[in-house]
PDB file of C-alpha atoms in Angstrom:
ATOM      1  CA  UNK A   1     117.243 232.370 208.299  1.00 94.00           C
ATOM      2  CA  UNK A   2     119.713 231.949 205.423  1.00 97.00           C
ATOM      3  CA  UNK A   3     121.891 228.922 204.954  1.00 98.00           C
ATOM      4  CA  UNK A   4     125.073 228.665 202.873  1.00 98.00           C
ATOM      5  CA  UNK A   5     125.819 225.267 201.347  1.00 98.00           C
ATOM      6  CA  UNK A   6     129.374 224.359 200.332  1.00 98.00           C
ATOM      7  CA  UNK A   7     129.638 221.217 198.097  1.00 98.00           C
ATOM      8  CA  UNK A   8     133.053 219.601 197.754  1.00 98.00           C
ATOM      9  CA  UNK A   9     132.832 216.650 195.387  1.00 98.00           C
ATOM     10  CA  UNK A  10     133.956 216.419 191.809  1.00 97.00           C
ATOM     11  CA  UNK A  11     131.142 214.193 190.483  1.00 96.00           C
ATOM     12  CA  UNK A  12     127.780 215.774 189.817  1.00 96.00           C
ATOM     13  CA  UNK A  13     126.101 212.342 189.900  1.00 95.00           C
ATOM     14  CA  UNK A  14     127.622 211.341 193.240  1.00 96.00           C
ATOM     15  CA  UNK A  15     125.677 210.644 196.434  1.00 97.00           C
ATOM     16  CA  UNK A  16     127.314 213.782 197.866  1.00 98.00           C
ATOM     17  CA  UNK A  17     125.686 215.743 195.062  1.00 98.00           C
ATOM     18  CA  UNK A  18     122.351 214.096 195.823  1.00 98.00           C
ATOM     19  CA  UNK A  19     122.594 214.989 199.494  1.00 98.00           C
ATOM     20  CA  UNK A  20     123.475 218.537 198.538  1.00 98.00           C
ATOM     21  CA  UNK A  21     120.529 218.846 196.179  1.00 98.00           C
ATOM     22  CA  UNK A  22     118.208 217.290 198.783  1.00 98.00           C
ATOM     23  CA  UNK A  23     119.245 220.001 201.187  1.00 98.00           C
ATOM     24  CA  UNK A  24     118.777 222.780 198.679  1.00 98.00           C
ATOM     25  CA  UNK A  25     115.279 221.486 197.768  1.00 97.00           C
ATOM     26  CA  UNK A  26     114.176 220.832 201.357  1.00 96.00           C
ATOM     27  CA  UNK A  27     115.360 224.181 202.667  1.00 97.00           C
ATOM     28  CA  UNK A  28     113.881 226.109 199.703  1.00 96.00           C
ATOM     29  CA  UNK A  29     110.531 224.343 200.180  1.00 95.00           C
ATOM     30  CA  UNK A  30     110.523 225.434 203.833  1.00 94.00           C
ATOM     31  CA  UNK A  31     111.114 229.035 202.702  1.00 95.00           C
ATOM     32  CA  UNK A  32     114.697 229.125 204.155  1.00 96.00           C
ATOM     33  CA  UNK A  33     117.097 231.291 202.145  1.00 97.00           C
ATOM     34  CA  UNK A  34     119.883 229.361 200.426  1.00 98.00           C
ATOM     35  CA  UNK A  35     123.169 230.251 198.819  1.00 98.00           C
ATOM     36  CA  UNK A  36     125.629 227.756 197.275  1.00 98.00           C
ATOM     37  CA  UNK A  37     129.331 227.250 196.643  1.00 98.00           C
ATOM     38  CA  UNK A  38     129.980 224.295 194.367  1.00 98.00           C
ATOM     39  CA  UNK A  39     133.751 224.292 194.661  1.00 98.00           C
ATOM     40  CA  UNK A  40     134.707 221.831 191.914  1.00 98.00           C
ATOM     41  CA  UNK A  41     132.183 223.257 189.455  1.00 97.00           C
ATOM     42  CA  UNK A  42     133.497 226.800 190.129  1.00 97.00           C
ATOM     43  CA  UNK A  43     137.138 225.633 189.743  1.00 98.00           C
ATOM     44  CA  UNK A  44     137.903 227.045 193.188  1.00 98.00           C
ATOM     45  CA  UNK A  45     141.667 227.416 193.775  1.00 98.00           C
ATOM     46  CA  UNK A  46     142.568 225.696 197.052  1.00 98.00           C
ATOM     47  CA  UNK A  47     146.182 227.006 197.238  1.00 98.00           C
ATOM     48  CA  UNK A  48     146.621 229.897 199.691  1.00 97.00           C
ATOM     49  CA  UNK A  49     149.414 232.285 198.845  1.00 96.00           C
ATOM     50  CA  UNK A  50     150.433 235.764 197.629  1.00 96.00           C
ATOM     51  CA  UNK A  51     147.895 235.702 194.811  1.00 96.00           C
ATOM     52  CA  UNK A  52     145.111 235.820 197.435  1.00 97.00           C
ATOM     53  CA  UNK A  53     145.577 239.674 197.725  1.00 97.00           C
ATOM     54  CA  UNK A  54     146.581 242.578 195.699  1.00 96.00           C
ATOM     55  CA  UNK A  55     149.505 244.853 196.521  1.00 94.00           C
ATOM     56  CA  UNK A  56     150.704 243.180 199.711  1.00 94.00           C
ATOM     57  CA  UNK A  57     153.589 245.509 200.713  1.00 92.00           C
ATOM     58  CA  UNK A  58     155.849 243.083 202.639  1.00 90.00           C
ATOM     59  CA  UNK A  59     158.870 241.501 200.925  1.00 88.00           C
ATOM     60  CA  UNK A  60     158.405 238.253 202.787  1.00 93.00           C
ATOM     61  CA  UNK A  61     154.990 236.539 202.689  1.00 95.00           C
ATOM     62  CA  UNK A  62     153.335 235.374 205.861  1.00 96.00           C
ATOM     63  CA  UNK A  63     149.798 234.073 205.357  1.00 97.00           C
ATOM     64  CA  UNK A  64     147.978 235.215 208.539  1.00 97.00           C
ATOM     65  CA  UNK A  65     149.601 238.642 208.475  1.00 97.00           C
ATOM     66  CA  UNK A  66     148.880 238.995 204.745  1.00 97.00           C
ATOM     67  CA  UNK A  67     145.247 238.076 205.337  1.00 98.00           C
ATOM     68  CA  UNK A  68     144.859 240.625 208.103  1.00 97.00           C
ATOM     69  CA  UNK A  69     146.371 243.296 205.790  1.00 97.00           C
ATOM     70  CA  UNK A  70     144.034 242.291 202.964  1.00 97.00           C
ATOM     71  CA  UNK A  71     140.992 242.369 205.273  1.00 96.00           C
ATOM     72  CA  UNK A  72     141.901 245.875 206.502  1.00 96.00           C
ATOM     73  CA  UNK A  73     142.679 247.111 203.000  1.00 96.00           C
ATOM     74  CA  UNK A  74     139.871 245.520 200.977  1.00 97.00           C
ATOM     75  CA  UNK A  75     142.598 243.799 198.941  1.00 98.00           C
ATOM     76  CA  UNK A  76     141.426 240.164 198.681  1.00 98.00           C
ATOM     77  CA  UNK A  77     141.138 238.493 195.329  1.00 98.00           C
ATOM     78  CA  UNK A  78     137.709 238.385 193.814  1.00 98.00           C
ATOM     79  CA  UNK A  79     137.005 234.719 194.554  1.00 98.00           C
ATOM     80  CA  UNK A  80     137.737 235.194 198.251  1.00 98.00           C
ATOM     81  CA  UNK A  81     135.561 238.335 198.335  1.00 98.00           C
ATOM     82  CA  UNK A  82     132.720 236.385 196.784  1.00 98.00           C
ATOM     83  CA  UNK A  83     132.949 233.553 199.266  1.00 98.00           C
ATOM     84  CA  UNK A  84     133.322 235.812 202.256  1.00 98.00           C
ATOM     85  CA  UNK A  85     130.311 237.808 201.259  1.00 98.00           C
ATOM     86  CA  UNK A  86     128.200 234.636 201.248  1.00 98.00           C
ATOM     87  CA  UNK A  87     129.297 233.917 204.794  1.00 98.00           C
ATOM     88  CA  UNK A  88     128.503 237.473 205.928  1.00 98.00           C
ATOM     89  CA  UNK A  89     124.948 237.082 204.660  1.00 98.00           C
ATOM     90  CA  UNK A  90     124.149 233.699 206.100  1.00 98.00           C
ATOM     91  CA  UNK A  91     123.229 232.436 209.534  1.00 98.00           C
ATOM     92  CA  UNK A  92     124.449 228.840 209.119  1.00 98.00           C
ATOM     93  CA  UNK A  93     126.744 226.834 206.880  1.00 98.00           C
ATOM     94  CA  UNK A  94     126.383 223.178 205.661  1.00 98.00           C
ATOM     95  CA  UNK A  95     129.625 221.579 204.403  1.00 98.00           C
ATOM     96  CA  UNK A  96     128.918 218.626 202.134  1.00 98.00           C
ATOM     97  CA  UNK A  97     131.953 216.393 201.499  1.00 98.00           C
ATOM     98  CA  UNK A  98     133.337 212.938 201.377  1.00 97.00           C
ATOM     99  CA  UNK A  99     135.682 212.031 204.230  1.00 96.00           C
ATOM    100  CA  UNK A 100     139.039 211.340 202.493  1.00 96.00           C
ATOM    101  CA  UNK A 101     141.941 210.137 204.640  1.00 94.00           C
ATOM    102  CA  UNK A 102     139.886 211.048 207.745  1.00 93.00           C
ATOM    103  CA  UNK A 103     139.792 214.712 206.687  1.00 96.00           C
ATOM    104  CA  UNK A 104     138.417 217.291 204.292  1.00 98.00           C
ATOM    105  CA  UNK A 105     139.039 216.933 200.509  1.00 98.00           C
ATOM    106  CA  UNK A 106     141.915 219.271 199.551  1.00 98.00           C
ATOM    107  CA  UNK A 107     139.623 221.695 197.779  1.00 98.00           C
ATOM    108  CA  UNK A 108     137.559 222.202 200.885  1.00 98.00           C
ATOM    109  CA  UNK A 109     140.604 222.493 203.125  1.00 98.00           C
ATOM    110  CA  UNK A 110     141.826 225.197 200.739  1.00 98.00           C
ATOM    111  CA  UNK A 111     138.457 226.967 201.054  1.00 98.00           C
ATOM    112  CA  UNK A 112     138.913 227.002 204.808  1.00 98.00           C
ATOM    113  CA  UNK A 113     142.531 228.204 204.455  1.00 98.00           C
ATOM    114  CA  UNK A 114     141.704 231.026 202.092  1.00 98.00           C
ATOM    115  CA  UNK A 115     138.110 232.159 203.010  1.00 98.00           C
ATOM    116  CA  UNK A 116     138.072 231.666 206.793  1.00 98.00           C
ATOM    117  CA  UNK A 117     140.994 234.056 207.002  1.00 98.00           C
ATOM    118  CA  UNK A 118     142.755 235.883 209.806  1.00 98.00           C
ATOM    119  CA  UNK A 119     141.119 239.265 210.462  1.00 97.00           C
ATOM    120  CA  UNK A 120     137.889 238.052 208.927  1.00 98.00           C
ATOM    121  CA  UNK A 121     136.853 234.763 210.587  1.00 98.00           C
ATOM    122  CA  UNK A 122     139.224 234.776 213.510  1.00 97.00           C
ATOM    123  CA  UNK A 123     141.631 237.004 215.390  1.00 95.00           C
ATOM    124  CA  UNK A 124     141.270 239.769 217.935  1.00 89.00           C
ATOM    125  CA  UNK A 125     139.430 242.087 215.576  1.00 90.00           C
ATOM    126  CA  UNK A 126     137.749 239.653 213.187  1.00 96.00           C
ATOM    127  CA  UNK A 127     134.703 241.013 211.442  1.00 97.00           C
ATOM    128  CA  UNK A 128     132.636 237.894 210.806  1.00 98.00           C
ATOM    129  CA  UNK A 129     130.190 236.962 213.600  1.00 97.00           C
ATOM    130  CA  UNK A 130     130.099 233.388 214.725  1.00 97.00           C
ATOM    131  CA  UNK A 131     127.797 231.211 212.688  1.00 98.00           C
ATOM    132  CA  UNK A 132     126.250 227.788 212.986  1.00 98.00           C
ATOM    133  CA  UNK A 133     127.879 224.911 211.026  1.00 98.00           C
ATOM    134  CA  UNK A 134     126.782 221.387 210.088  1.00 98.00           C
ATOM    135  CA  UNK A 135     128.737 218.671 208.257  1.00 98.00           C
ATOM    136  CA  UNK A 136     127.013 216.251 205.867  1.00 98.00           C
ATOM    137  CA  UNK A 137     129.542 213.489 205.140  1.00 97.00           C
ATOM    138  CA  UNK A 138     129.950 210.309 203.236  1.00 97.00           C
ATOM    139  CA  UNK A 139     132.472 207.705 204.401  1.00 94.00           C
ATOM    140  CA  UNK A 140     133.772 204.251 203.521  1.00 88.00           C
ATOM    141  CA  UNK A 141     131.980 201.336 205.027  1.00 82.00           C
ATOM    142  CA  UNK A 142     131.801 200.838 208.800  1.00 82.00           C
ATOM    143  CA  UNK A 143     131.607 197.207 209.755  1.00 83.00           C
ATOM    144  CA  UNK A 144     131.383 197.414 213.569  1.00 89.00           C
ATOM    145  CA  UNK A 145     130.533 199.770 216.382  1.00 90.00           C
ATOM    146  CA  UNK A 146     134.224 200.265 216.838  1.00 91.00           C
ATOM    147  CA  UNK A 147     134.417 201.525 213.258  1.00 89.00           C
ATOM    148  CA  UNK A 148     131.480 203.872 213.849  1.00 90.00           C
ATOM    149  CA  UNK A 149     132.979 205.294 216.964  1.00 92.00           C
ATOM    150  CA  UNK A 150     136.281 205.864 215.163  1.00 91.00           C
ATOM    151  CA  UNK A 151     134.629 207.757 212.387  1.00 91.00           C
ATOM    152  CA  UNK A 152     132.677 209.830 214.967  1.00 92.00           C
ATOM    153  CA  UNK A 153     135.854 210.739 216.827  1.00 94.00           C
ATOM    154  CA  UNK A 154     137.523 211.933 213.594  1.00 93.00           C
ATOM    155  CA  UNK A 155     134.533 213.994 212.613  1.00 94.00           C
ATOM    156  CA  UNK A 156     134.259 215.495 216.096  1.00 94.00           C
ATOM    157  CA  UNK A 157     137.932 216.481 215.820  1.00 95.00           C
ATOM    158  CA  UNK A 158     137.271 218.173 212.415  1.00 95.00           C
ATOM    159  CA  UNK A 159     134.527 220.228 214.042  1.00 96.00           C
ATOM    160  CA  UNK A 160     136.692 221.197 217.028  1.00 95.00           C
ATOM    161  CA  UNK A 161     139.926 221.903 215.206  1.00 95.00           C
ATOM    162  CA  UNK A 162     138.356 224.439 212.810  1.00 97.00           C
ATOM    163  CA  UNK A 163     134.969 225.656 214.009  1.00 97.00           C
ATOM    164  CA  UNK A 164     135.445 225.162 217.707  1.00 96.00           C
ATOM    165  CA  UNK A 165     138.499 227.324 217.328  1.00 96.00           C
ATOM    166  CA  UNK A 166     136.410 229.944 215.532  1.00 97.00           C
ATOM    167  CA  UNK A 167     133.776 229.847 218.245  1.00 97.00           C
ATOM    168  CA  UNK A 168     131.016 228.720 215.942  1.00 98.00           C
ATOM    169  CA  UNK A 169     128.072 226.604 217.076  1.00 97.00           C
ATOM    170  CA  UNK A 170     128.526 223.054 215.736  1.00 97.00           C
ATOM    171  CA  UNK A 171     125.325 221.227 214.830  1.00 97.00           C
ATOM    172  CA  UNK A 172     124.856 217.392 214.712  1.00 96.00           C
ATOM    173  CA  UNK A 173     126.400 215.990 211.535  1.00 97.00           C
ATOM    174  CA  UNK A 174     124.732 213.785 209.101  1.00 97.00           C
ATOM    175  CA  UNK A 175     126.968 210.818 208.261  1.00 96.00           C
ATOM    176  CA  UNK A 176     126.267 208.352 205.399  1.00 95.00           C
ATOM    177  CA  UNK A 177     128.499 205.290 205.778  1.00 93.00           C
ATOM    178  CA  UNK A 178     129.277 202.837 202.950  1.00 91.00           C
ATOM    179  CA  UNK A 179     126.974 204.403 200.367  1.00 91.00           C
ATOM    180  CA  UNK A 180     128.769 202.537 197.546  1.00 90.00           C
ATOM    181  CA  UNK A 181     127.436 199.239 199.023  1.00 91.00           C
ATOM    182  CA  UNK A 182     123.847 200.356 199.101  1.00 92.00           C
ATOM    183  CA  UNK A 183     121.026 199.634 196.588  1.00 93.00           C
ATOM    184  CA  UNK A 184     119.128 202.450 194.925  1.00 93.00           C
ATOM    185  CA  UNK A 185     116.249 201.882 197.253  1.00 95.00           C
ATOM    186  CA  UNK A 186     118.474 202.073 200.298  1.00 94.00           C
ATOM    187  CA  UNK A 187     119.994 205.258 198.987  1.00 95.00           C
ATOM    188  CA  UNK A 188     116.545 206.844 198.617  1.00 96.00           C
ATOM    189  CA  UNK A 189     115.750 205.901 202.185  1.00 96.00           C
ATOM    190  CA  UNK A 190     118.955 207.518 203.286  1.00 96.00           C
ATOM    191  CA  UNK A 191     118.063 210.743 201.431  1.00 97.00           C
ATOM    192  CA  UNK A 192     114.742 210.624 203.335  1.00 97.00           C
ATOM    193  CA  UNK A 193     116.650 210.373 206.638  1.00 98.00           C
ATOM    194  CA  UNK A 194     118.725 213.400 205.611  1.00 98.00           C
ATOM    195  CA  UNK A 195     115.520 215.430 205.047  1.00 97.00           C
ATOM    196  CA  UNK A 196     114.352 214.442 208.532  1.00 97.00           C
ATOM    197  CA  UNK A 197     117.746 215.369 209.989  1.00 97.00           C
ATOM    198  CA  UNK A 198     117.640 218.826 208.343  1.00 97.00           C
ATOM    199  CA  UNK A 199     114.135 219.351 209.524  1.00 96.00           C
ATOM    200  CA  UNK A 200     115.127 218.570 213.068  1.00 95.00           C
ATOM    201  CA  UNK A 201     118.254 220.603 213.030  1.00 96.00           C
ATOM    202  CA  UNK A 202     116.814 223.728 211.395  1.00 94.00           C
ATOM    203  CA  UNK A 203     113.294 223.583 212.651  1.00 82.00           C
TER     204      UNK A 203
END
């Protein structure tokens, strides 16, 4: 098995980065192949548009049509080709991100827009086989069961709206609530729970 990890957080000393590194270490120790996309570190451009492909012949730009043309003509920009090649080679994907305004950070949404392209990840003749996908997410504090249920509903929708549409197998997410309120000891315990979660999901 090979797992591709996508990190979408700007701070290398954040808890998101700690969760990401925990996953890299744990999977490597268990002899599971790992590849990584650190989007902020790489300066990944989240804006989909005409610069995503070379030589698109149409006068008026339409994203999905242009993506299908680029897929058929090997005309994607180098950064998209690199990201798509990582997806081709993996069996599962872990997306590590903070939940901002109940959704993906813009840089991760842009990765989805540009990399999970029409003709590659979806469409009648898409070339990428369905994968498994897991979210590892940090959120603001949840003070009641009602809050927890609301977060869960939002995360379930993020799964369904993107990867349910693609036909991928969605794996149970790991959700770390209110990390900013925790002590260092509590954070270490939470990282231990993440290891156990990964062991269970990818056993």
